[in-house]
Amino acid sequence: MNGTDLWALSPLLAVAITLVVVLLMAAFVRRHAAVTAVTYIGLLLALAALAPAAARAPRTVTPLLIVDHYTLFFGGLILLATLATAA
């Protein structure tokens, strides 16, 4: 795996990092407003990461993981739906 693969995976990595941070905040900070803010910021960063990933698409990261324009489009739809329902 090289740097181009990491850029292609950056939306997924942003969501994964946000998930870990939100879970840790929910366990230790226990302030709903702060957890919600971090959730929105992480999802917006993941949406912003779609543009650099699209510049490197199509990319075969592993034989079972291909990042192409369809993957990024539907990932963007899922991120927008998550932003709409996160509260």
Rosetta silent file (secondary structure, phi, psi, omega in degrees, C-alpha in Angstrom):
SEQUENCE: MNGTDLWALSPLLAVAITLVVVLLMAAFVRRHAAVTAVTYIGLLLALAALAPAAARAPRTVTPLLIVDHYTLFFGGLILLATLATAA
SCORE:     score description
SCORE:     0.000 S_00000001
   1 L     0.000  133.470 -179.021    0.000    0.000    0.000 S_00000001
   2 L  -121.692 -173.074 -176.623    1.392    3.376   -0.962 S_00000001
   3 H   -63.789  -35.121  178.900    0.422    7.037   -0.594 S_00000001
   4 H   -65.465  -37.327  176.601   -1.912    6.991   -3.588 S_00000001
   5 H   -64.911  -39.938  179.118   -3.848    4.131   -2.034 S_00000001
   6 H   -65.788  -38.083  176.272   -4.176    6.073    1.220 S_00000001
   7 H   -65.879  -37.421  178.512   -5.514    9.108   -0.643 S_00000001
   8 H   -67.311  -30.146  179.864   -8.029    6.869   -2.412 S_00000001
   9 L   -92.592    2.205 -173.722   -9.089    5.457    0.969 S_00000001
  10 H   -57.889  -36.729  175.465   -9.167    8.839    2.734 S_00000001
  11 H   -63.136  -40.577  178.369  -12.996    9.085    2.949 S_00000001
  12 H   -67.457  -39.457  178.285  -13.174    5.667    4.602 S_00000001
  13 H   -65.546  -38.205  178.493  -10.297    6.511    6.911 S_00000001
  14 H   -63.934  -41.171  178.190  -11.970    9.787    7.917 S_00000001
  15 H   -66.636  -41.515 -179.293  -15.170    7.951    8.826 S_00000001
  16 H   -65.408  -43.204  178.717  -13.266    5.281   10.769 S_00000001
  17 H   -65.975  -40.727  177.306  -11.255    7.842   12.747 S_00000001
  18 H   -61.831  -40.595  179.163  -14.407    9.840   13.456 S_00000001
  19 H   -60.047  -45.941 -179.610  -16.128    6.698   14.694 S_00000001
  20 H   -64.702  -43.934 -179.804  -13.348    5.941   17.171 S_00000001
  21 H   -64.056  -42.919 -179.362  -13.228    9.539   18.432 S_00000001
  22 H   -65.178  -41.099  178.398  -17.012    9.731   18.832 S_00000001
  23 H   -64.781  -41.469  177.380  -17.133    6.441   20.736 S_00000001
  24 H   -66.491  -38.760  177.715  -14.357    7.551   23.064 S_00000001
  25 H   -66.767  -40.219  179.087  -16.030   10.923   23.605 S_00000001
  26 H   -64.617  -31.467 -179.216  -19.371    9.291   24.324 S_00000001
  27 H   -79.855  -36.277 -171.890  -17.703    7.057   26.898 S_00000001
  28 H  -110.058  -36.805 -176.502  -15.578    9.638   28.667 S_00000001
  29 L   -84.948  -44.832  177.580  -16.814   13.186   27.906 S_00000001
  30 L    56.922   41.104  171.366  -20.573   12.485   27.926 S_00000001
  31 L  -118.382  113.793 -173.474  -21.596   15.831   26.449 S_00000001
  32 H   -63.235  -36.366 -179.262  -24.095   15.295   23.657 S_00000001
  33 H   -65.201  -40.783  179.770  -23.417   18.646   22.009 S_00000001
  34 H   -68.308  -41.175  179.046  -19.689   17.959   21.771 S_00000001
  35 H   -64.507  -41.070  178.827  -20.227   14.447   20.421 S_00000001
  36 H   -65.133  -41.370  179.336  -22.677   15.773   17.827 S_00000001
  37 H   -63.505  -43.210  178.482  -20.255   18.501   16.770 S_00000001
  38 H   -65.363  -36.153  177.638  -17.413   16.022   16.325 S_00000001
  39 H   -62.022  -48.502  179.778  -19.746   13.765   14.340 S_00000001
  40 H   -63.215  -42.524 -179.507  -20.677   16.573   11.951 S_00000001
  41 H   -63.621  -43.775  179.281  -17.071   17.715   11.570 S_00000001
  42 H   -63.916  -40.810  179.003  -15.882   14.179   10.837 S_00000001
  43 H   -68.824  -37.039  177.234  -18.605   13.554    8.272 S_00000001
  44 H   -67.927  -36.875  174.937  -17.886   16.877    6.565 S_00000001
  45 H   -64.332  -38.024  177.406  -14.182   16.007    6.450 S_00000001
  46 H   -65.675  -38.632  176.166  -15.086   12.670    4.875 S_00000001
  47 H   -64.804  -40.987  178.259  -17.184   14.498    2.275 S_00000001
  48 H   -66.298  -28.496 -179.725  -14.284   16.851    1.589 S_00000001
  49 L   -75.482   -8.880  178.344  -11.972   13.846    1.198 S_00000001
  50 H   -68.025  -33.569 -178.136  -14.071   12.600   -1.718 S_00000001
  51 H   -64.936  -50.726  176.695  -12.506   15.173   -4.063 S_00000001
  52 H   -64.104  -31.443  178.114   -8.868   14.048   -3.633 S_00000001
  53 H   -69.136  -35.789  179.477  -10.015   10.432   -3.798 S_00000001
  54 H   -68.560  -28.911  178.431  -11.862   11.112   -7.061 S_00000001
  55 H   -68.804  -22.222 -178.567   -8.683   12.556   -8.561 S_00000001
  56 L  -104.919    3.820 -178.421   -6.984    9.199   -7.994 S_00000001
  57 L   -87.117  150.352   -4.136   -9.890    6.975   -9.091 S_00000001
  58 L   -79.259  145.715 -176.029  -10.124    4.302  -10.410 S_00000001
  59 E  -141.842  127.575  174.573   -7.695    2.606   -8.087 S_00000001
  60 E   -94.065  103.401 -178.316   -7.360   -1.049   -7.165 S_00000001
  61 E   -76.542  -51.791  172.201   -6.244   -0.966   -3.539 S_00000001
  62 E  -134.009  169.012  178.089   -6.514   -4.720   -3.050 S_00000001
  63 L   -59.408  -24.209 -179.663   -8.042   -7.350   -5.325 S_00000001
  64 L  -100.405   -4.375 -178.107  -11.232   -7.107   -3.267 S_00000001
  65 E  -129.444  107.738  178.878  -11.290   -3.303   -2.819 S_00000001
  66 E  -116.525  126.038  178.029  -11.568   -1.087   -5.873 S_00000001
  67 E  -102.699  107.059  177.050  -12.111    2.656   -5.458 S_00000001
  68 L  -125.975 -173.533 -175.450  -13.771    4.018   -8.581 S_00000001
  69 H   -68.100  -31.466  176.001  -16.207    6.823   -9.342 S_00000001
  70 H   -66.387  -42.212  177.786  -19.246    4.680   -8.526 S_00000001
  71 H   -59.568  -45.477 -178.430  -17.796    3.829   -5.135 S_00000001
  72 H   -69.886  -36.880  178.364  -17.171    7.494   -4.395 S_00000001
  73 H   -63.787  -49.559 -178.571  -20.597    8.590   -5.656 S_00000001
  74 H   -71.683  -30.736  172.385  -22.505    6.123   -3.511 S_00000001
  75 H   -63.343  -40.280  175.710  -20.188    6.776   -0.573 S_00000001
  76 H   -63.410  -40.120  176.736  -21.029   10.465   -0.919 S_00000001
  77 H   -62.658  -42.106  179.097  -24.748    9.663   -0.940 S_00000001
  78 H   -65.744  -39.912  177.881  -24.364    7.614    2.226 S_00000001
  79 H   -64.838  -40.644  177.485  -22.383   10.407    3.878 S_00000001
  80 H   -66.007  -39.665  177.004  -25.046   12.966    2.953 S_00000001
  81 H   -65.651  -37.237  177.397  -27.802   10.715    4.290 S_00000001
  82 H   -66.552  -41.002  176.679  -25.814   10.233    7.498 S_00000001
  83 H   -62.674  -37.392 -179.537  -25.390   13.986    7.862 S_00000001
  84 H   -69.183  -29.297 -176.486  -29.116   14.448    7.361 S_00000001
  85 H  -101.230  -13.319  179.903  -30.020   11.939   10.054 S_00000001
  86 L   -72.057  129.177  179.463  -27.293   12.591   12.629 S_00000001
  87 L  -150.972    0.000    0.000  -28.629   14.563   15.532 S_00000001
